[in-house]
PDB file of C-alpha atoms in Angstrom:
ATOM      1  CA  MET E 201     -36.887 -49.472  22.491  1.00 82.00           C
ATOM      2  CA  LEU E 202     -34.482 -49.293  19.350  1.00 83.00           C
ATOM      3  CA  ASP E 203     -35.298 -52.455  17.037  1.00 92.00           C
ATOM      4  CA  LEU E 204     -31.305 -53.762  16.321  1.00 94.00           C
ATOM      5  CA  THR E 205     -32.896 -55.684  13.598  1.00 94.00           C
ATOM      6  CA  LYS E 206     -33.494 -52.863  11.558  1.00 96.00           C
ATOM      7  CA  TYR E 207     -29.666 -51.938  11.581  1.00 97.00           C
ATOM      8  CA  GLN E 208     -26.398 -52.911   9.959  1.00 98.00           C
ATOM      9  CA  ILE E 209     -23.669 -52.657  13.303  1.00 98.00           C
ATOM     10  CA  TRP E 210     -20.462 -52.529  12.220  1.00 99.00           C
ATOM     11  CA  ASP E 211     -17.443 -52.777  14.305  1.00 99.00           C
ATOM     12  CA  LEU E 212     -15.055 -50.017  14.131  1.00 99.00           C
ATOM     13  CA  THR E 213     -12.412 -51.227  16.307  1.00 99.00           C
ATOM     14  CA  ILE E 214      -8.932 -52.702  15.742  1.00 98.00           C
ATOM     15  CA  PRO E 215      -7.901 -55.740  17.894  1.00 98.00           C
ATOM     16  CA  TYR E 216      -5.187 -55.374  20.414  1.00 97.00           C
ATOM     17  CA  ASP E 217      -2.771 -57.793  19.864  1.00 95.00           C
ATOM     18  CA  LYS E 218       1.162 -57.888  20.729  1.00 91.00           C
ATOM     19  CA  TRP E 219       2.581 -57.176  17.914  1.00 92.00           C
ATOM     20  CA  MET E 220       1.793 -53.630  18.168  1.00 95.00           C
ATOM     21  CA  ASN E 221       4.009 -51.379  19.860  1.00 92.00           C
ATOM     22  CA  GLY E 222       2.149 -50.405  22.841  1.00 95.00           C
ATOM     23  CA  TYR E 223      -0.232 -52.999  23.768  1.00 97.00           C
ATOM     24  CA  ASP E 224       1.416 -56.150  25.551  1.00 96.00           C
ATOM     25  CA  TYR E 225       0.625 -58.000  28.845  1.00 97.00           C
ATOM     26  CA  ASP E 226       1.907 -60.378  31.366  1.00 97.00           C
ATOM     27  CA  VAL E 227       0.282 -63.607  32.297  1.00 97.00           C
ATOM     28  CA  ALA E 228      -1.262 -63.223  35.960  1.00 98.00           C
ATOM     29  CA  LYS E 229      -3.381 -65.821  36.373  1.00 98.00           C
ATOM     30  CA  THR E 230      -4.394 -69.726  34.586  1.00 98.00           C
ATOM     31  CA  ILE E 231      -7.121 -72.421  34.701  1.00 98.00           C
ATOM     32  CA  ALA E 232      -4.043 -74.764  35.360  1.00 98.00           C
ATOM     33  CA  ARG E 233      -2.987 -72.770  38.362  1.00 98.00           C
ATOM     34  CA  ASP E 234      -5.442 -70.554  39.800  1.00 98.00           C
ATOM     35  CA  GLY E 235      -8.426 -71.501  38.351  1.00 98.00           C
ATOM     36  CA  TRP E 236      -8.984 -68.910  35.702  1.00 98.00           C
ATOM     37  CA  ASN E 237      -7.265 -67.079  32.950  1.00 99.00           C
ATOM     38  CA  ALA E 238      -6.449 -63.416  33.787  1.00 98.00           C
ATOM     39  CA  ARG E 239      -4.156 -60.951  32.217  1.00 97.00           C
ATOM     40  CA  THR E 240      -2.009 -58.294  33.319  1.00 98.00           C
ATOM     41  CA  LEU E 241      -2.457 -55.186  30.558  1.00 97.00           C
ATOM     42  CA  HIS E 242       0.258 -52.350  29.440  1.00 96.00           C
ATOM     43  CA  LEU E 243      -1.161 -50.162  27.528  1.00 95.00           C
ATOM     44  CA  TYR E 244      -0.425 -47.116  25.823  1.00 97.00           C
ATOM     45  CA  SER E 245      -2.955 -44.687  25.588  1.00 97.00           C
ATOM     46  CA  HIS E 246      -2.856 -43.585  22.558  1.00 98.00           C
ATOM     47  CA  GLU E 247      -2.534 -47.144  20.774  1.00 97.00           C
ATOM     48  CA  GLY E 248      -5.136 -48.394  18.668  1.00 98.00           C
ATOM     49  CA  THR E 249      -8.440 -47.248  18.282  1.00 99.00           C
ATOM     50  CA  HIS E 250      -8.737 -44.575  20.692  1.00 98.00           C
ATOM     51  CA  MET E 251      -9.777 -41.072  21.403  1.00 98.00           C
ATOM     52  CA  ASP E 252      -7.810 -37.879  22.888  1.00 98.00           C
ATOM     53  CA  ALA E 253      -9.127 -35.618  25.558  1.00 96.00           C
ATOM     54  CA  PRO E 254      -8.260 -31.739  25.557  1.00 96.00           C
ATOM     55  CA  ILE E 255      -5.276 -32.461  28.330  1.00 96.00           C
ATOM     56  CA  HIS E 256      -3.738 -34.217  25.927  1.00 96.00           C
ATOM     57  CA  PHE E 257      -1.600 -31.535  24.084  1.00 95.00           C
ATOM     58  CA  GLY E 258      -2.868 -29.221  27.078  1.00 93.00           C
ATOM     59  CA  VAL E 259      -6.088 -27.628  25.977  1.00 92.00           C
ATOM     60  CA  GLY E 260      -7.020 -26.985  29.775  1.00 86.00           C
ATOM     61  CA  GLU E 261      -7.591 -29.474  31.988  1.00 90.00           C
ATOM     62  CA  ALA E 262     -10.502 -31.841  30.954  1.00 94.00           C
ATOM     63  CA  THR E 263      -9.825 -35.472  30.488  1.00 97.00           C
ATOM     64  CA  ILE E 264     -10.679 -39.012  29.218  1.00 98.00           C
ATOM     65  CA  ASP E 265     -13.283 -39.525  32.045  1.00 98.00           C
ATOM     66  CA  LEU E 266     -14.867 -36.350  32.347  1.00 97.00           C
ATOM     67  CA  PHE E 267     -16.462 -36.947  28.421  1.00 97.00           C
ATOM     68  CA  GLN E 268     -20.454 -37.425  28.861  1.00 97.00           C
ATOM     69  CA  PRO E 269     -22.222 -40.472  27.259  1.00 97.00           C
ATOM     70  CA  SER E 270     -24.365 -37.951  25.280  1.00 97.00           C
ATOM     71  CA  GLU E 271     -20.951 -36.379  24.040  1.00 97.00           C
ATOM     72  CA  LEU E 272     -19.773 -40.114  22.294  1.00 98.00           C
ATOM     73  CA  MET E 273     -22.906 -40.716  20.592  1.00 98.00           C
ATOM     74  CA  GLY E 274     -25.093 -39.075  17.739  1.00 98.00           C
ATOM     75  CA  PRO E 275     -25.854 -39.204  13.814  1.00 98.00           C
ATOM     76  CA  ALA E 276     -22.435 -39.015  11.556  1.00 99.00           C
ATOM     77  CA  TRP E 277     -21.375 -37.844   8.146  1.00 99.00           C
ATOM     78  CA  LEU E 278     -19.110 -40.510   6.025  1.00 99.00           C
ATOM     79  CA  VAL E 279     -16.992 -39.558   3.199  1.00 98.00           C
ATOM     80  CA  GLU E 280     -14.579 -40.755   1.024  1.00 98.00           C
ATOM     81  CA  ILE E 281     -11.065 -39.241  -0.091  1.00 98.00           C
ATOM     82  CA  PRO E 282      -8.909 -41.126  -2.454  1.00 97.00           C
ATOM     83  CA  ILE E 283      -5.084 -40.476  -1.608  1.00 98.00           C
ATOM     84  CA  HIS E 284      -2.895 -40.063  -3.978  1.00 97.00           C
ATOM     85  CA  GLN E 285       0.461 -39.041  -2.048  1.00 97.00           C
ATOM     86  CA  PRO E 286       2.401 -39.542   1.244  1.00 97.00           C
ATOM     87  CA  ASN E 287       1.280 -37.383   4.346  1.00 98.00           C
ATOM     88  CA  GLN E 288      -1.465 -36.020   1.252  1.00 98.00           C
ATOM     89  CA  LEU E 289      -3.376 -33.098   3.751  1.00 98.00           C
ATOM     90  CA  LEU E 290      -7.360 -33.697   3.665  1.00 99.00           C
ATOM     91  CA  THR E 291      -9.251 -30.142   2.763  1.00 98.00           C
ATOM     92  CA  VAL E 292     -12.586 -28.580   2.570  1.00 98.00           C
ATOM     93  CA  ASP E 293     -12.827 -28.910  -0.609  1.00 98.00           C
ATOM     94  CA  ASP E 294     -12.629 -32.813   0.088  1.00 98.00           C
ATOM     95  CA  LEU E 295     -15.680 -32.997   1.585  1.00 98.00           C
ATOM     96  CA  GLY E 296     -18.054 -32.442  -1.793  1.00 95.00           C
ATOM     97  CA  GLU E 297     -21.489 -32.283  -1.110  1.00 94.00           C
ATOM     98  CA  ILE E 298     -21.950 -33.750   2.517  1.00 93.00           C
ATOM     99  CA  ALA E 299     -20.606 -30.111   3.486  1.00 95.00           C
ATOM    100  CA  ALA E 300     -23.492 -28.031   2.872  1.00 93.00           C
ATOM    101  CA  GLN E 301     -25.210 -31.009   4.605  1.00 94.00           C
ATOM    102  CA  PHE E 302     -24.025 -30.744   7.659  1.00 95.00           C
ATOM    103  CA  ARG E 303     -25.422 -29.712  11.221  1.00 96.00           C
ATOM    104  CA  ALA E 304     -24.362 -28.601  14.425  1.00 96.00           C
ATOM    105  CA  ALA E 305     -23.348 -32.001  16.678  1.00 97.00           C
ATOM    106  CA  ASP E 306     -23.177 -34.184  13.605  1.00 98.00           C
ATOM    107  CA  SER E 307     -19.963 -36.521  13.452  1.00 99.00           C
ATOM    108  CA  LEU E 308     -17.634 -36.587  10.959  1.00 99.00           C
ATOM    109  CA  LEU E 309     -15.925 -39.587   9.677  1.00 99.00           C
ATOM    110  CA  ILE E 310     -12.992 -39.216   7.096  1.00 99.00           C
ATOM    111  CA  ARG E 311     -12.535 -42.951   4.882  1.00 99.00           C
ATOM    112  CA  THR E 312      -9.365 -42.684   3.000  1.00 99.00           C
ATOM    113  CA  ASP E 313      -8.052 -46.755   3.470  1.00 98.00           C
ATOM    114  CA  TRP E 314      -5.468 -45.913   4.933  1.00 98.00           C
ATOM    115  CA  SER E 315      -5.998 -48.795   7.383  1.00 98.00           C
ATOM    116  CA  GLN E 316      -4.788 -51.146   5.094  1.00 98.00           C
ATOM    117  CA  PHE E 317      -1.397 -49.983   6.051  1.00 98.00           C
ATOM    118  CA  LEU E 318      -1.776 -50.689   9.707  1.00 97.00           C
ATOM    119  CA  GLY E 319       1.341 -52.633  11.070  1.00 94.00           C
ATOM    120  CA  LEU E 320       3.478 -51.287   7.956  1.00 96.00           C
ATOM    121  CA  ASP E 321       6.171 -47.895   8.306  1.00 96.00           C
ATOM    122  CA  LYS E 322       3.861 -46.152   6.057  1.00 97.00           C
ATOM    123  CA  TYR E 323       0.892 -46.291   8.479  1.00 98.00           C
ATOM    124  CA  ARG E 324       2.159 -43.492  11.088  1.00 97.00           C
ATOM    125  CA  ASN E 325       5.429 -41.979   8.352  1.00 98.00           C
ATOM    126  CA  GLU E 326       3.025 -40.751   5.127  1.00 98.00           C
ATOM    127  CA  LEU E 327      -0.360 -40.662   7.146  1.00 99.00           C
ATOM    128  CA  PRO E 328      -2.901 -38.099   5.704  1.00 99.00           C
ATOM    129  CA  ARG E 329      -3.426 -35.585   7.681  1.00 98.00           C
ATOM    130  CA  ILE E 330      -5.926 -32.852   8.366  1.00 99.00           C
ATOM    131  CA  SER E 331      -5.321 -29.300   7.575  1.00 99.00           C
ATOM    132  CA  GLN E 332      -5.624 -26.244   9.007  1.00 99.00           C
ATOM    133  CA  PRO E 333      -8.786 -25.071   7.246  1.00 98.00           C
ATOM    134  CA  LEU E 334     -10.215 -28.471   7.501  1.00 99.00           C
ATOM    135  CA  ALA E 335      -9.912 -28.419  11.630  1.00 99.00           C
ATOM    136  CA  GLU E 336     -11.497 -24.798  11.281  1.00 99.00           C
ATOM    137  CA  TRP E 337     -14.473 -25.810   9.287  1.00 98.00           C
ATOM    138  CA  CYS E 338     -14.450 -28.791  12.091  1.00 98.00           C
ATOM    139  CA  VAL E 339     -15.108 -25.856  14.676  1.00 98.00           C
ATOM    140  CA  ALA E 340     -16.697 -23.513  12.844  1.00 98.00           C
ATOM    141  CA  LYS E 341     -19.576 -26.584  12.088  1.00 98.00           C
ATOM    142  CA  GLU E 342     -19.441 -27.742  15.802  1.00 98.00           C
ATOM    143  CA  VAL E 343     -18.544 -31.330  14.764  1.00 98.00           C
ATOM    144  CA  LYS E 344     -18.646 -33.294  17.604  1.00 98.00           C
ATOM    145  CA  MET E 345     -16.601 -36.370  16.512  1.00 99.00           C
ATOM    146  CA  LEU E 346     -14.200 -36.361  14.258  1.00 99.00           C
ATOM    147  CA  GLY E 347     -13.083 -39.655  13.214  1.00 99.00           C
ATOM    148  CA  VAL E 348      -9.846 -40.803  10.803  1.00 99.00           C
ATOM    149  CA  GLU E 349      -8.328 -43.950  10.039  1.00 99.00           C
ATOM    150  CA  PRO E 350      -4.362 -42.787  10.700  1.00 99.00           C
ATOM    151  CA  PRO E 351      -2.766 -43.265  14.224  1.00 98.00           C
ATOM    152  CA  SER E 352      -3.168 -39.232  13.876  1.00 98.00           C
ATOM    153  CA  VAL E 353      -4.997 -36.534  12.590  1.00 99.00           C
ATOM    154  CA  ALA E 354      -1.219 -34.713  11.549  1.00 98.00           C
ATOM    155  CA  ASP E 355       1.885 -35.160  10.807  1.00 98.00           C
ATOM    156  CA  VAL E 356       2.813 -36.885  13.946  1.00 96.00           C
ATOM    157  CA  ASN E 357       6.946 -36.303  12.924  1.00 97.00           C
ATOM    158  CA  ASN E 358       6.013 -32.789  12.812  1.00 98.00           C
ATOM    159  CA  LEU E 359       5.678 -31.207  16.277  1.00 98.00           C
ATOM    160  CA  ASP E 360       4.324 -27.913  15.168  1.00 98.00           C
ATOM    161  CA  GLU E 361       2.318 -29.467  12.551  1.00 98.00           C
ATOM    162  CA  VAL E 362       0.470 -31.931  14.961  1.00 98.00           C
ATOM    163  CA  THR E 363       0.181 -29.565  17.789  1.00 98.00           C
ATOM    164  CA  ILE E 364      -1.653 -26.697  16.109  1.00 98.00           C
ATOM    165  CA  ILE E 365      -4.154 -29.307  14.793  1.00 98.00           C
ATOM    166  CA  HIS E 366      -4.830 -30.725  18.383  1.00 98.00           C
ATOM    167  CA  HIS E 367      -4.913 -27.266  19.550  1.00 98.00           C
ATOM    168  CA  ILE E 368      -7.997 -26.355  17.270  1.00 98.00           C
ATOM    169  CA  LEU E 369      -9.822 -29.247  16.985  1.00 98.00           C
ATOM    170  CA  LEU E 370      -9.627 -30.102  20.967  1.00 98.00           C
ATOM    171  CA  LYS E 371     -10.102 -26.140  21.830  1.00 97.00           C
ATOM    172  CA  GLY E 372     -12.914 -25.974  19.874  1.00 97.00           C
ATOM    173  CA  ASN E 373     -15.226 -29.136  21.819  1.00 96.00           C
ATOM    174  CA  VAL E 374     -14.185 -31.501  18.482  1.00 98.00           C
ATOM    175  CA  ILE E 375     -13.670 -35.247  19.963  1.00 98.00           C
ATOM    176  CA  ILE E 376     -11.044 -36.586  18.386  1.00 98.00           C
ATOM    177  CA  ILE E 377     -10.557 -40.416  17.393  1.00 99.00           C
ATOM    178  CA  GLU E 378      -8.072 -42.155  15.752  1.00 99.00           C
ATOM    179  CA  GLY E 379      -7.124 -45.370  14.566  1.00 99.00           C
ATOM    180  CA  LEU E 380     -10.300 -46.631  12.816  1.00 99.00           C
ATOM    181  CA  ILE E 381     -10.424 -50.061  10.513  1.00 99.00           C
ATOM    182  CA  ASN E 382     -13.417 -51.210   8.327  1.00 99.00           C
ATOM    183  CA  LEU E 383     -14.748 -47.264   7.608  1.00 99.00           C
ATOM    184  CA  GLY E 384     -15.513 -49.252   4.051  1.00 98.00           C
ATOM    185  CA  SER E 385     -17.693 -51.594   4.886  1.00 98.00           C
ATOM    186  CA  ILE E 386     -20.521 -48.994   5.472  1.00 98.00           C
ATOM    187  CA  GLN E 387     -22.331 -48.250   2.619  1.00 97.00           C
ATOM    188  CA  LYS E 388     -24.233 -45.640   3.383  1.00 97.00           C
ATOM    189  CA  ASN E 389     -23.351 -41.817   3.789  1.00 97.00           C
ATOM    190  CA  LYS E 390     -24.960 -41.241   7.414  1.00 98.00           C
ATOM    191  CA  VAL E 391     -24.951 -43.165  10.348  1.00 99.00           C
ATOM    192  CA  PHE E 392     -25.097 -43.290  13.978  1.00 98.00           C
ATOM    193  CA  LEU E 393     -22.172 -43.504  15.711  1.00 99.00           C
ATOM    194  CA  ILE E 394     -20.929 -44.630  19.210  1.00 99.00           C
ATOM    195  CA  ALA E 395     -17.574 -44.064  20.687  1.00 99.00           C
ATOM    196  CA  MET E 396     -16.767 -45.007  24.244  1.00 98.00           C
ATOM    197  CA  PRO E 397     -13.122 -44.563  25.409  1.00 98.00           C
ATOM    198  CA  LEU E 398     -12.380 -46.735  28.690  1.00 98.00           C
ATOM    199  CA  LYS E 399     -13.374 -44.016  31.590  1.00 98.00           C
ATOM    200  CA  ILE E 400      -9.454 -43.755  32.958  1.00 98.00           C
ATOM    201  CA  LYS E 401      -9.846 -40.864  35.781  1.00 98.00           C
ATOM    202  CA  GLY E 402      -7.531 -38.423  35.041  1.00 97.00           C
ATOM    203  CA  GLY E 403      -6.514 -39.680  31.732  1.00 97.00           C
ATOM    204  CA  ASP E 404      -5.256 -38.215  28.250  1.00 97.00           C
ATOM    205  CA  GLY E 405      -6.857 -40.090  25.955  1.00 98.00           C
ATOM    206  CA  ALA E 406      -7.769 -44.210  26.022  1.00 98.00           C
ATOM    207  CA  PRO E 407      -8.394 -47.150  23.906  1.00 98.00           C
ATOM    208  CA  ALA E 408     -12.878 -47.083  22.685  1.00 99.00           C
ATOM    209  CA  ARG E 409     -14.770 -49.334  21.307  1.00 99.00           C
ATOM    210  CA  VAL E 410     -16.278 -47.561  18.274  1.00 99.00           C
ATOM    211  CA  VAL E 411     -19.582 -48.487  16.005  1.00 99.00           C
ATOM    212  CA  ALA E 412     -21.988 -47.540  13.939  1.00 99.00           C
ATOM    213  CA  PHE E 413     -25.533 -48.133  13.463  1.00 98.00           C
ATOM    214  CA  GLU E 414     -25.900 -48.369   9.336  1.00 98.00           C
ATOM    215  CA  GLU E 415     -29.829 -48.518   8.803  1.00 97.00           C
ATOM    216  CA  LYS E 416     -30.671 -51.458   6.483  1.00 95.00           C
ATOM    217  CA  SER E 417     -32.074 -50.596   2.821  1.00 88.00           C
TER     218      SER E 417
END
């Protein structure tokens, strides 16, 4: 059995709240009226911390419910990339020494501290972007999951770019996680990552609870 006392467990998930454009709810039941509380949720499938399925960009027919649990967990490298300008391109060189240590089926978490802008216009409109060579590197290295802090791996205001980058990654079987937080709390550059999306039949994507297990010193 896994001894959880040996790990610091970090929650990398944005809490859903009513300020988010893609999330809302109606009160369905109340204690006073019905004897219990319940809500009807209205949720955009790519709001907050979420994962993309290949069908999101028409890359085959694979949907979010077809991901197997074994595909959604495993060792992950954490790399910190400082951001110096709006819409900065992230490159293979930015990975530094970690690039040489990668093994097939490892995952990659990119810390940019971009989550500090959550709720601001720049969070979406000036986000750091995965360059095409970096996306191709992820495919060549057989990266299992790629996790980023911005709401997208590419410029959401540039349809050509966002399509190309998603196509490269999704065709290459790289699972995309967007909208991460709390990466700055992790001290080591290697963790065990678990990312579990809602199992929505036919889903193009889904909210996910993402956690990292960091071994204590």
